[in-house]
Coordinates of C-alpha atoms and ligand atoms in Angstrom, one line a residue:
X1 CA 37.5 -2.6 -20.1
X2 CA 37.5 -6.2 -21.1
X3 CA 39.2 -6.6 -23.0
X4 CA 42.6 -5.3 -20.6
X5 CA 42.8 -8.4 -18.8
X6 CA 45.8 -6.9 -16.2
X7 CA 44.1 -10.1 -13.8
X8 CA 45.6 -11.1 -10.5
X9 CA 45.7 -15.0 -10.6
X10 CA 43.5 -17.2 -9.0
X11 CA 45.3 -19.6 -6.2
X12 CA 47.1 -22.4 -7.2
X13 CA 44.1 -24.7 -5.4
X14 CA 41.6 -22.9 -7.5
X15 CA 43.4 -23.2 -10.8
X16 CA 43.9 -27.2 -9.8
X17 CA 40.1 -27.6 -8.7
X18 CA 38.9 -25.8 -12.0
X19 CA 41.0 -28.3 -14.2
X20 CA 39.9 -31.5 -12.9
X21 CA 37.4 -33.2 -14.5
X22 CA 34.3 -32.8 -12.6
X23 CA 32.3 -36.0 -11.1
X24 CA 28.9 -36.0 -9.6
X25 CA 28.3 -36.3 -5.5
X26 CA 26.0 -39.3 -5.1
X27 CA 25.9 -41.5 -1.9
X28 CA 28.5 -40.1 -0.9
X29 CA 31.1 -40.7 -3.9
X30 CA 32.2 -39.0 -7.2
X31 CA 30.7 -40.6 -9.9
X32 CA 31.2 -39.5 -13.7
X33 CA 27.6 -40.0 -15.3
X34 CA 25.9 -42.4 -16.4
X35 CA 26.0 -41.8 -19.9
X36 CA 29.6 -40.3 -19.5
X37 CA 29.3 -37.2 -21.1
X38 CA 30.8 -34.0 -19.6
X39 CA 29.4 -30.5 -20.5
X40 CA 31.5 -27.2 -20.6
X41 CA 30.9 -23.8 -18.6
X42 CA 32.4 -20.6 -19.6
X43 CA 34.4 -17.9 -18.5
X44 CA 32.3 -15.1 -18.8
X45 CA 34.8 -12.8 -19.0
X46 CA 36.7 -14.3 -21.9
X47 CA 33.7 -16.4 -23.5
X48 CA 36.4 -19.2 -23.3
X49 CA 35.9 -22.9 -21.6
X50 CA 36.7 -23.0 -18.0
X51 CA 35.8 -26.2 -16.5
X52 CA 34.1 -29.6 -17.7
X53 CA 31.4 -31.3 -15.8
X54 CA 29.9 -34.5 -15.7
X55 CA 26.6 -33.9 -17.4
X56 CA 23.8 -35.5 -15.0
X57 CA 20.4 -36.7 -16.9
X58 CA 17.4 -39.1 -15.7
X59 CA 19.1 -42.1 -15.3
X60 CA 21.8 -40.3 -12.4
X61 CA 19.1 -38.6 -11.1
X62 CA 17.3 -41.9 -10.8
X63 CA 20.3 -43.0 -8.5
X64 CA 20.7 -40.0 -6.2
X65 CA 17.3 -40.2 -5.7
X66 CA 17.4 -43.8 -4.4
X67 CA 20.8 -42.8 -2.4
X68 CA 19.0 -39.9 -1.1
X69 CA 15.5 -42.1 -0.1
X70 CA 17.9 -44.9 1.5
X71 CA 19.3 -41.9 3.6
X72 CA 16.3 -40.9 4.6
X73 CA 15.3 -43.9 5.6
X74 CA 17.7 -46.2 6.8
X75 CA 21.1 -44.2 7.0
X76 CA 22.3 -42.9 10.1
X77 CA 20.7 -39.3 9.2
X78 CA 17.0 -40.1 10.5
X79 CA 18.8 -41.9 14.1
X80 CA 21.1 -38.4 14.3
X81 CA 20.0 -36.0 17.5
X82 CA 18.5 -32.9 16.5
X83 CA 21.9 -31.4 18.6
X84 CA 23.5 -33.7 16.2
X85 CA 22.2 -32.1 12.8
X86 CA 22.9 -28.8 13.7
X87 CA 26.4 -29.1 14.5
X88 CA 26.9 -30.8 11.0
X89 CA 25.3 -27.9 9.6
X90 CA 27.5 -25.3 12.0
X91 CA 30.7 -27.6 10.8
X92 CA 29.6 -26.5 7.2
X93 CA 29.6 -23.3 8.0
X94 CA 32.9 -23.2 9.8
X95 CA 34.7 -25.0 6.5
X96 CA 33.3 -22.6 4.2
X97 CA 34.9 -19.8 5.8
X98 CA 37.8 -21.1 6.1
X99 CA 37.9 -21.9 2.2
X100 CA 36.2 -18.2 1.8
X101 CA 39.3 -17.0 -0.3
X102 CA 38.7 -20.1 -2.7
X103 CA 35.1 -20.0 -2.9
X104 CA 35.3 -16.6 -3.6
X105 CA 37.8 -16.9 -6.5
X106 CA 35.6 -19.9 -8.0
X107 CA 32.3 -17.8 -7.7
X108 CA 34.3 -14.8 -10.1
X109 CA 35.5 -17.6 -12.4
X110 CA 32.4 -19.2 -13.2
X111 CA 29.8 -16.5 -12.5
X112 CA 31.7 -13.4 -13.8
X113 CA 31.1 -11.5 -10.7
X114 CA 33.9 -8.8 -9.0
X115 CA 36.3 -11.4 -6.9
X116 CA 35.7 -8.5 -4.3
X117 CA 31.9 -8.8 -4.3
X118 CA 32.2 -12.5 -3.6
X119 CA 34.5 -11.9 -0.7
X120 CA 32.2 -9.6 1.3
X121 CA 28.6 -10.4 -0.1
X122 CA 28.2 -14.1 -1.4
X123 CA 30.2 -16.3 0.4
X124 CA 30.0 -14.5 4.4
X125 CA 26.1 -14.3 3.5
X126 CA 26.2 -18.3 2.9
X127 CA 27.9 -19.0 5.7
X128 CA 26.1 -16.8 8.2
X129 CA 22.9 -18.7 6.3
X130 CA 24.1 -22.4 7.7
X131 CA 25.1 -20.6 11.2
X132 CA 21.6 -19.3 11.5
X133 CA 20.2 -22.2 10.2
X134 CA 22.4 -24.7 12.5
X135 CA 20.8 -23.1 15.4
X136 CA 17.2 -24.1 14.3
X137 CA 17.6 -27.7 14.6
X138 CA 16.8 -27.6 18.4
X139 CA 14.0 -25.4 17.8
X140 CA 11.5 -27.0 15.4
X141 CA 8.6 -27.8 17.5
X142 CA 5.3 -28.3 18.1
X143 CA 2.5 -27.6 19.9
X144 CA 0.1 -29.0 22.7
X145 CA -3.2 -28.1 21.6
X146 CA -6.8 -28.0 24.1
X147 CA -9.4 -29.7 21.8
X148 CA -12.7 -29.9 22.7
X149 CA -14.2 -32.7 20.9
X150 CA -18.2 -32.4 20.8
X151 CA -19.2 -36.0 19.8
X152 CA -17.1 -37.1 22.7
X153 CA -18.3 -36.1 25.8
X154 CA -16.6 -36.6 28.7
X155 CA -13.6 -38.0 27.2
X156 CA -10.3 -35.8 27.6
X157 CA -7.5 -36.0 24.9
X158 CA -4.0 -35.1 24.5
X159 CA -3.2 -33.5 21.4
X160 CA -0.3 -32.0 20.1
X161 CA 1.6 -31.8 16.7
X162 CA 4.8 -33.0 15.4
X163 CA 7.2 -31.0 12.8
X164 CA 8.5 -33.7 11.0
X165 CA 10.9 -33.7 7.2
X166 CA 8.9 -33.8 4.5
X167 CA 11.7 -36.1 2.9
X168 CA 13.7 -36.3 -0.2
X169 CA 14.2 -33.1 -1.1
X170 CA 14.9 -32.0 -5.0
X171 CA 16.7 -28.7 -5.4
X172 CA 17.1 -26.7 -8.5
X173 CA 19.3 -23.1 -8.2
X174 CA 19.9 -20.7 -10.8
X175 CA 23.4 -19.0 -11.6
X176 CA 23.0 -15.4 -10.2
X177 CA 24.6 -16.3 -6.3
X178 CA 25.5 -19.9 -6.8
X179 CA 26.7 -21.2 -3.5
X180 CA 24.5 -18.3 -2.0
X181 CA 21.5 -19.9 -3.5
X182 CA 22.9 -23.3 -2.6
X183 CA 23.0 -22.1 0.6
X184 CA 19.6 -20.8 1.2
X185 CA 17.9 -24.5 0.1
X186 CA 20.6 -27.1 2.1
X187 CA 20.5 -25.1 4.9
X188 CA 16.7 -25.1 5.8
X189 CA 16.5 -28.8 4.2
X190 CA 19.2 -30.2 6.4
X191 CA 18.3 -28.5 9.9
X192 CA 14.7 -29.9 9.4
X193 CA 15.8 -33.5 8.7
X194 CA 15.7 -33.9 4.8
X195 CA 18.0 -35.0 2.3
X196 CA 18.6 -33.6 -1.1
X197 CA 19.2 -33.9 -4.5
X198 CA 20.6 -30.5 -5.5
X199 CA 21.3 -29.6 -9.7
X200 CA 23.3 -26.6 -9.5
X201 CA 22.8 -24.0 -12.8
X202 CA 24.6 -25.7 -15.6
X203 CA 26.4 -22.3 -16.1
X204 CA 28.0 -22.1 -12.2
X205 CA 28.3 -25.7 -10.9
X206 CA 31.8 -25.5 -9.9
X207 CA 31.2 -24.1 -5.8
X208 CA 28.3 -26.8 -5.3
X209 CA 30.8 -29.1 -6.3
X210 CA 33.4 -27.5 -3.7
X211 CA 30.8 -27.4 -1.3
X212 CA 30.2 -31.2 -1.7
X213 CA 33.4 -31.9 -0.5
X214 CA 33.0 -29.9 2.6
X215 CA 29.7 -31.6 3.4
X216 CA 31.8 -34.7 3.2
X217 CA 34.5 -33.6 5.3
X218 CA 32.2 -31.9 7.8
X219 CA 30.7 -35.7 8.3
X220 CA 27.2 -35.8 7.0
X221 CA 26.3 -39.2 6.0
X222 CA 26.2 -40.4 2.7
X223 CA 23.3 -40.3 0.4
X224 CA 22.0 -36.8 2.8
X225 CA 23.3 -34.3 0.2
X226 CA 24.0 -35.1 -3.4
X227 CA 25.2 -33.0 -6.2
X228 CA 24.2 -33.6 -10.0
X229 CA 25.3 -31.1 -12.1
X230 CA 23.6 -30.8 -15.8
X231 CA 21.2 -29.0 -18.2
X232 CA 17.5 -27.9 -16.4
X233 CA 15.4 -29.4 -19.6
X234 CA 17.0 -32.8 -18.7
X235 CA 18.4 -33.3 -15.3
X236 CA 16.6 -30.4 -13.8
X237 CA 13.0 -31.6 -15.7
X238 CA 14.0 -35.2 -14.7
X239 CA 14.4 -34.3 -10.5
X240 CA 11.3 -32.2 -10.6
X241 CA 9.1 -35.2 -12.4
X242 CA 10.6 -38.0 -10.6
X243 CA 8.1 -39.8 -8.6
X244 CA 10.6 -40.7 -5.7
X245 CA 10.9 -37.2 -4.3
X246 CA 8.7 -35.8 -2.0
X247 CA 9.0 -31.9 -2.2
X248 CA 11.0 -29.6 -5.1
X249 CA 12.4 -26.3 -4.5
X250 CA 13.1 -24.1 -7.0
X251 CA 14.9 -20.6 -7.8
X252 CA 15.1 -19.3 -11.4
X253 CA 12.9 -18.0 -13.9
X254 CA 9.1 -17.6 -13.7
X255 CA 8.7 -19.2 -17.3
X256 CA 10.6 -22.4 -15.7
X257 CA 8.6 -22.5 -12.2
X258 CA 5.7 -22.6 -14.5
X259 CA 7.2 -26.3 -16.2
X260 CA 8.2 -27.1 -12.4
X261 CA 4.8 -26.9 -11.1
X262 CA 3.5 -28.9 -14.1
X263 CA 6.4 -31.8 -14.0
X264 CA 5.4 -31.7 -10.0
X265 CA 2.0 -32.3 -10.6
X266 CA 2.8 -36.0 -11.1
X267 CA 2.9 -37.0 -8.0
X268 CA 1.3 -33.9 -6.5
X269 CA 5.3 -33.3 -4.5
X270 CA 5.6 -30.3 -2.6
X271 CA 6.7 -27.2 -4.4
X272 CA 8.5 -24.4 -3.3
X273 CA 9.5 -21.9 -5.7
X274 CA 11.5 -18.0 -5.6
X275 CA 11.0 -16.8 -9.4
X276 CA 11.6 -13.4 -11.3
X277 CA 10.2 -9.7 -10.4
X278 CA 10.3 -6.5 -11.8
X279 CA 10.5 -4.8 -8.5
X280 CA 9.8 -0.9 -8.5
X281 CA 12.2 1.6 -6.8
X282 CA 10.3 4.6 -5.7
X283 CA 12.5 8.0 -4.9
X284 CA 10.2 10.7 -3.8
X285 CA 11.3 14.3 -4.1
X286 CA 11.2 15.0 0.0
X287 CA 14.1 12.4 0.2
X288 CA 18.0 12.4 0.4
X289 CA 18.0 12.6 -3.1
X290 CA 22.0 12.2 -2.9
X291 CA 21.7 8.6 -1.0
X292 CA 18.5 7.6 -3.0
X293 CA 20.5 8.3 -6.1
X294 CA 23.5 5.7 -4.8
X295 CA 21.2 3.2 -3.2
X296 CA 18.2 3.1 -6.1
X297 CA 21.8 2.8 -8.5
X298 CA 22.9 0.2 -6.3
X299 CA 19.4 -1.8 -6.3
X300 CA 19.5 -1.8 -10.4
X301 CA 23.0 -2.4 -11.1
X302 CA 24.7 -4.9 -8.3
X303 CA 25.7 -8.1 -9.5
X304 CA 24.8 -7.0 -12.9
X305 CA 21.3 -6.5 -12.4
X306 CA 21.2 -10.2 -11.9
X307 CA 19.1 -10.1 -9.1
X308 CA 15.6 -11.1 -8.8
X309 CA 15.1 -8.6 -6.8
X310 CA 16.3 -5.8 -9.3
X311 CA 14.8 -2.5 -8.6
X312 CA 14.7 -2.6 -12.1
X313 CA 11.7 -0.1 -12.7
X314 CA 12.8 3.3 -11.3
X315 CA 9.5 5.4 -10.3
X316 CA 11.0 9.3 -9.0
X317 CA 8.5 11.9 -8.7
X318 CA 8.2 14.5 -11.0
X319 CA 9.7 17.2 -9.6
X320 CA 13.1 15.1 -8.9
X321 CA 13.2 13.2 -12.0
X322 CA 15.7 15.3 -13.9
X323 CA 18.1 15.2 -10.8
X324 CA 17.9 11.3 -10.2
X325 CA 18.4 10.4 -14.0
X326 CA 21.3 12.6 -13.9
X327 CA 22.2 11.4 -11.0
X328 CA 22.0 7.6 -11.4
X329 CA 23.1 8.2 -15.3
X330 CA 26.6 9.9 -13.7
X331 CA 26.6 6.3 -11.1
X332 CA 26.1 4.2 -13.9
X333 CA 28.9 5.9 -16.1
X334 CA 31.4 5.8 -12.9
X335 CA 30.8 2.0 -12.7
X336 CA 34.4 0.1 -14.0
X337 CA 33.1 -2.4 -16.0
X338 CA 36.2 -5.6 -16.4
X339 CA 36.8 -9.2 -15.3
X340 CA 36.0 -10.1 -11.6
X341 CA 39.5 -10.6 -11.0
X342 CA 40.4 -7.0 -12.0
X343 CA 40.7 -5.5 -8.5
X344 CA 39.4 -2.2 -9.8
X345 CA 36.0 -4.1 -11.6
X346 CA 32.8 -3.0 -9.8
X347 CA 30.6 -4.9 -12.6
X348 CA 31.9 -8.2 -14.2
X349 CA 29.9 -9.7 -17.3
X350 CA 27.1 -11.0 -18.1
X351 CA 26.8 -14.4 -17.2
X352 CA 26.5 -16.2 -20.5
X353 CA 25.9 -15.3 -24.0
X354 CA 22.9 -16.4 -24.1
X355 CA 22.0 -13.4 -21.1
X356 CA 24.3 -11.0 -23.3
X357 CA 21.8 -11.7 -26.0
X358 CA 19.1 -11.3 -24.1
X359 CA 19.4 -8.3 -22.3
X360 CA 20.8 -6.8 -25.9
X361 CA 17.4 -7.8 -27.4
X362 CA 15.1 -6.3 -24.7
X363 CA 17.2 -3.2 -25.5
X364 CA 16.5 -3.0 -29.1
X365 CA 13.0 -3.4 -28.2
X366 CA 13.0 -0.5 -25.8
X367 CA 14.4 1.5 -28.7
X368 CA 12.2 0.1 -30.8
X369 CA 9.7 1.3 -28.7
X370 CA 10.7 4.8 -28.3
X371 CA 12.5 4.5 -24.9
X372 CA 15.9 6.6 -25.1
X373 CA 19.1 5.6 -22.8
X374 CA 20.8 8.1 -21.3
X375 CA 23.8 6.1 -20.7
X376 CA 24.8 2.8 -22.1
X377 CA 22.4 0.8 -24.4
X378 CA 24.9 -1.2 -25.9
X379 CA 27.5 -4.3 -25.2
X380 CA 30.8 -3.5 -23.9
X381 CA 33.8 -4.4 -25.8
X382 CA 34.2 -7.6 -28.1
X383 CA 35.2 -10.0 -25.8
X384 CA 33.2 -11.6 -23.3
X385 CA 29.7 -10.7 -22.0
X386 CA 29.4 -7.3 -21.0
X387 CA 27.0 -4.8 -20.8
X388 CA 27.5 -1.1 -20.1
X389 CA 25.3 -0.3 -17.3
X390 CA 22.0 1.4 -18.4
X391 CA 19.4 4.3 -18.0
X392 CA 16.1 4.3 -19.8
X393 CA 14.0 7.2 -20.0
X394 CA 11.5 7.9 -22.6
X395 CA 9.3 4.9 -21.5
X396 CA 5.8 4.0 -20.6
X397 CA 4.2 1.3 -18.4
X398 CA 3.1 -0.9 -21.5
X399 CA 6.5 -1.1 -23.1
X400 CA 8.1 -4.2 -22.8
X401 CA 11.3 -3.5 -21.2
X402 CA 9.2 -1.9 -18.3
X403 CA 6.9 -5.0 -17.9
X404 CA 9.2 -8.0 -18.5
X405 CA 12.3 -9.3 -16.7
X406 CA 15.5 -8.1 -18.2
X407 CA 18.1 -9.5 -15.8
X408 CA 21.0 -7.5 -17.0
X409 CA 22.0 -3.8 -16.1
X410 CA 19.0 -2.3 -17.1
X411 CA 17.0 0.3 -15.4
X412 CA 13.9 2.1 -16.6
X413 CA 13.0 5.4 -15.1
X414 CA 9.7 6.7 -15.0
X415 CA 8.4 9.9 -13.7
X416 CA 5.0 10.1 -11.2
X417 CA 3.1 13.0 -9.7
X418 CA 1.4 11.7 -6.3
X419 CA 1.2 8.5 -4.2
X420 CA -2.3 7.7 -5.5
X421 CA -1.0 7.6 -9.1
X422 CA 2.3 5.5 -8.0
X423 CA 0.8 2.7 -6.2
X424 CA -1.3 1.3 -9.0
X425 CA 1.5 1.7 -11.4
X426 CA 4.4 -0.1 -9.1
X427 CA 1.8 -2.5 -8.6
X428 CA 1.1 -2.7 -12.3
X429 CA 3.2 -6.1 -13.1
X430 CA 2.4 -9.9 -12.3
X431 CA 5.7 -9.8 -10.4
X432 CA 5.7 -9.4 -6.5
X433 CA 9.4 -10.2 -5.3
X434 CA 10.5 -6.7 -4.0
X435 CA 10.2 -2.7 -3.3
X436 CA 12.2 0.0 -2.9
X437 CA 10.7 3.4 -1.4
X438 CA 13.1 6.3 -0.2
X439 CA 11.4 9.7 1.8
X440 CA 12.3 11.0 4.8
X441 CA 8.1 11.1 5.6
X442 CA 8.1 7.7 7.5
X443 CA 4.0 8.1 7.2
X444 CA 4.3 7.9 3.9
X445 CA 6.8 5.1 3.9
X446 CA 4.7 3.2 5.7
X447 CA 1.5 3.4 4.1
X448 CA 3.3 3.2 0.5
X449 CA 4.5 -0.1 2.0
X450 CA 1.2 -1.2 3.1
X451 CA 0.2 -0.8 -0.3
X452 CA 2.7 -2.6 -2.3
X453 CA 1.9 -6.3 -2.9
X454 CA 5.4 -7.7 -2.7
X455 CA 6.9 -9.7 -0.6
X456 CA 10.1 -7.4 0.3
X457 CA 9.6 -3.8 1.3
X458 CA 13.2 -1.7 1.7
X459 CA 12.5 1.6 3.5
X460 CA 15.6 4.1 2.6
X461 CA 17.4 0.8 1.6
X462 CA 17.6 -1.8 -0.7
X463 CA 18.9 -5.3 -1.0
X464 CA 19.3 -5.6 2.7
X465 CA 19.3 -9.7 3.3
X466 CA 19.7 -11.3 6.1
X467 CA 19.3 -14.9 7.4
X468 CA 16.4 -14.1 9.6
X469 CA 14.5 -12.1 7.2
X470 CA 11.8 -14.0 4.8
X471 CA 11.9 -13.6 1.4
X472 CA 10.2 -14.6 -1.1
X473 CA 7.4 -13.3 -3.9
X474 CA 3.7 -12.2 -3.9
X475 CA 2.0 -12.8 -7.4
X476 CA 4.3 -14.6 -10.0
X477 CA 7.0 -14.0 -8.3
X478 CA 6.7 -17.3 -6.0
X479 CA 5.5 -19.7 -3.4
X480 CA 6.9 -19.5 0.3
X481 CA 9.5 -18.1 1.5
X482 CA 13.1 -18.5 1.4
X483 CA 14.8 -17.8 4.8
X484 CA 13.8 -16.6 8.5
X485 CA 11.7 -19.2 10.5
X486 CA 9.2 -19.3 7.8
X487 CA 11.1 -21.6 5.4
X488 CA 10.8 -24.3 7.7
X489 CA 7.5 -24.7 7.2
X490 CA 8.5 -25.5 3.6
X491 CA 10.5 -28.2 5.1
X492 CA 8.2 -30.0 7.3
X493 CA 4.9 -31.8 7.2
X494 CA 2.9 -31.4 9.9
X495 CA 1.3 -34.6 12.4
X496 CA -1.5 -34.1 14.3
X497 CA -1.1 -36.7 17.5
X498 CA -4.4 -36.9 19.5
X499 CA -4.4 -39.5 22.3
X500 CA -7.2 -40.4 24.8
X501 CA -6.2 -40.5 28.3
Ligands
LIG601 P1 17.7 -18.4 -16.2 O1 16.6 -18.1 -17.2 O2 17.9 -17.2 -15.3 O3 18.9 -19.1 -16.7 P2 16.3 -20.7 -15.4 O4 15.0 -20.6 -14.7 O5 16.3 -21.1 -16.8 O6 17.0 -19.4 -15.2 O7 17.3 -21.7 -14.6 C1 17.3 -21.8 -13.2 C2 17.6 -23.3 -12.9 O8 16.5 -24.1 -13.5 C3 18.9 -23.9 -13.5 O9 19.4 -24.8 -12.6 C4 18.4 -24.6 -14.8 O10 19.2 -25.7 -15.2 C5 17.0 -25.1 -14.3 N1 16.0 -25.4 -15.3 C6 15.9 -24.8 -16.5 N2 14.9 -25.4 -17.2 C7 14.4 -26.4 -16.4 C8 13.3 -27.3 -16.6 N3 12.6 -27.4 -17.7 N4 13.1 -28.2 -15.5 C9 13.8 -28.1 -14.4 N5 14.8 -27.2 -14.2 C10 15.1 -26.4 -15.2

């Protein structure tokens, strides 16, 4: 448990990287901040300081947006082939992997996360995101359009349309996949022609910060990508108001895209946003119950359940029900709970204490409530921020550990008779990110996932990503999509050139 900390060391680059004191990545050099203050993240193992940062606010965020507009304008980014932009971005990719080792140490540090997780999920998936993203920048095109103009007879035209970047680009990520999440905004940003301010979550900045190094060494131009680390109601609240950037993406909470749209109103900048969900896993009795009982485990309790796309309400039909809650309560016992650099951990902490507390508090309310867990329902140890992983039964679609967001290991399994009782109920929720649905009836996959208004649908899986696959939320849950083709369009304004010939 925790509170053994038998830990293999990080490497002696990692241990040196954490202790420096952190600067800020603007036009191209480390900066401390303006105001010189430095702000501390935690180990969430331990609950003890890891790392100091220098803590961004309005008045650096002022200056990486002008490094980032002079970029933009009059750097050597906008003259740069499209060829040219997409090898940068391919060099990225290239230096990430072969830092994986360290990235993946710092991601377990500062995020809690099993070292092992990082290895083979987080830092692969980032790079493979720059490789496929690398490849676009040859690809963003146009069209040649036949207009037929009706006030103009006889005249011909030659229209056709330009993808062009939309600009200065602010960038706001949460904690959950830090360089992941880093990954999946510079990457679509930079292939399209942007540049960016990015605030990495003030509880995980230490990989953006690696990763700004990289982007310097793999030769992008300064002022293209800057880093400024600090608190969301000030630096994050600052980038999304300030009246010099053109478009602001966001991932993180659906309470904060709210304040995001509102501070973007200002100067009406593009918003992009990928918010909460409480996605509904659906295990009907005709399944493999035995692979739906690891997977629908799986799509609760990975990384913690700090995943947006949490199959975090657990519908099995009625005649399975007992077998899957046993089932996923025996999975969720099994899981080795201990610091991400515990070899044997398959669940780290909590991110924070403020999560710890949290995701504590939605469980007293679920009690409260009437809901009953099966296994876990309580912290883990006295050190650090764990959670023992969780199974709710006893609960109703009003309660609110069914309707709201936990983000912590917390799964709520609810019992349904037929398809035309389950589809209203998954659908139930002002959320819209994701869906689980396990049968071996592919019909009824199928028109269960016609029915489900999210904007993920995992037949017999769950949290399959992939570079080329969209995602992104239906409802609450969000504004465009993240990945696949379909992110560029978040990244490009569209001109309309009509010519008379
Ligand atoms: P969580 O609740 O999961 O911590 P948040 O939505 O609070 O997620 O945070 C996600 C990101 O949004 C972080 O980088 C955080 O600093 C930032 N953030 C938080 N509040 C604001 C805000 N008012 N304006 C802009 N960014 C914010």
């Amino acid at each position: 448990m925790a509170t053994a900390l038998k830990v293999v060391p990080p490497e002696e680059s990692v241990t040196k990287f954490v202790a420096r004191k952190h600067k800020m990545l603007i036009n191209g050099k480390w900066v401390d901040s303006a105001s010189g203050k430095r702000f501390p993240t935690y180990n969430p193992a331990t609950g003890e300081v890891l790392a100091e940062v220098a803590e961004g606010d309005r008045e650096d965020i002022d200056r990486a947006v002008e490094a980032a507009r002079n970029a933009f304008e009059n750097g050597p980014w906008p003259r740069l082939t499209a060829s040219e932009r997409g090898r940068l971005i391919w060099k990225l990719a290239d230096l990430i992997e072969e830092n994986l080792e360290e990235f993946a140490e710092l991601e377990s540090l500062d995020n809690g996360k099993p070292l092992k997780i990082a290895r083979v999920a987080d830092v692969p998936m980032a790079v493979d995101l720059f490789r496929y993203m690398a490849g676009w920048a040859t690809k963003i095109e146009g069209n040649t359009i036949p207009i037929s103009v009706p006030y103009t007879p006889g005249v011909k035209y030659l229209a056709y349309t330009l993808r062009e970047p939309v600009g200065v680009v602010g960038q706001i990520i949460p904690w959950n996949f830090p360089l992941l999440m880093a990954a999946w905004k510079l990457g679509p940003a930079l292939t399209a022609g942007n540049t960016v301010i990015l605030k990495p979550a003030e509880q995980t900045p230490l990989s953006a910060l690696r990763l700004g190094e990289l982007i310097a060494e793999a030769g992008f131009p300064d002022g293209v990508v800057n880093i400024v680390p600090g608190y969301g109601e000030t630096a994050g609240a600052a980038l999304a108001a300030h009246p010099g950037v053109d478009k602001v993406a966001f991932t993180g909470s659906t309470e904060v895209g709210k304040l995001i749209v509102q501070a973007a109103a200002g100067n009406l900048k593009k918003v992009s946003l990928e918010l909460g969900g409480k996605s509904p896993s659906v295990v009907f009795a005709d399944s493999d119950l035995d692979t739906a009982i690891k997977e629908a485990s799986s799509a609760i309790f990975f990384n913690h359940g700090q995943c947006c796309c949490a199959g975090s309400r657990l519908f099995v039909e009625s005649k399975a029900f007992d077998k899957v809650v046993d089932g996923v309560a025996k999975t969720a016992e099994k899981i080795k709970l201990g610091p991400g650099f515990e070899p044997s951990t398959e669940m780290g902490p909590l991110v924070s204490k403020e999560q710890l507390d949290r995701v504590c508090g939605y469980l007293e309310s679920g009690f409260a409530e009437g809901a009953k867990a099966v296994t876990g329902g309580t912290k883990a140890g006295d050190r650090g921020y764990f959670v023992k992983p969780t199974v709710l039964v006893n609960t109703n679609d009003r309660m609110k550990v069914v309707r709201e967001e936990i983000f912590g290991p917390v799964v709520t399994v609810l019992p349904f008779n037929d398809t035309a009782e389950l589809v209203p109920r998954a659908n139930n929720t002002e959320y819209g990110l994701a869906a689980g649905i396990w049968t071996k009836d592919i019909r009824k996959a199928h028109q269960v996932a016609a029915q489900l208004r999210a904007g993920t649908v995992w037949i017999n899986c769950y949290n399959i990503f992939d570079a080329a696959l969209p995602f992104g939320g239906y409802k609450q849950s969000g504004w465009g999509r993240e990945m696949g083709h379909e992110v560029l369009e978040q990244y490009t304004e569209v001109k309309a050139v009509c010519t008379a010939i």
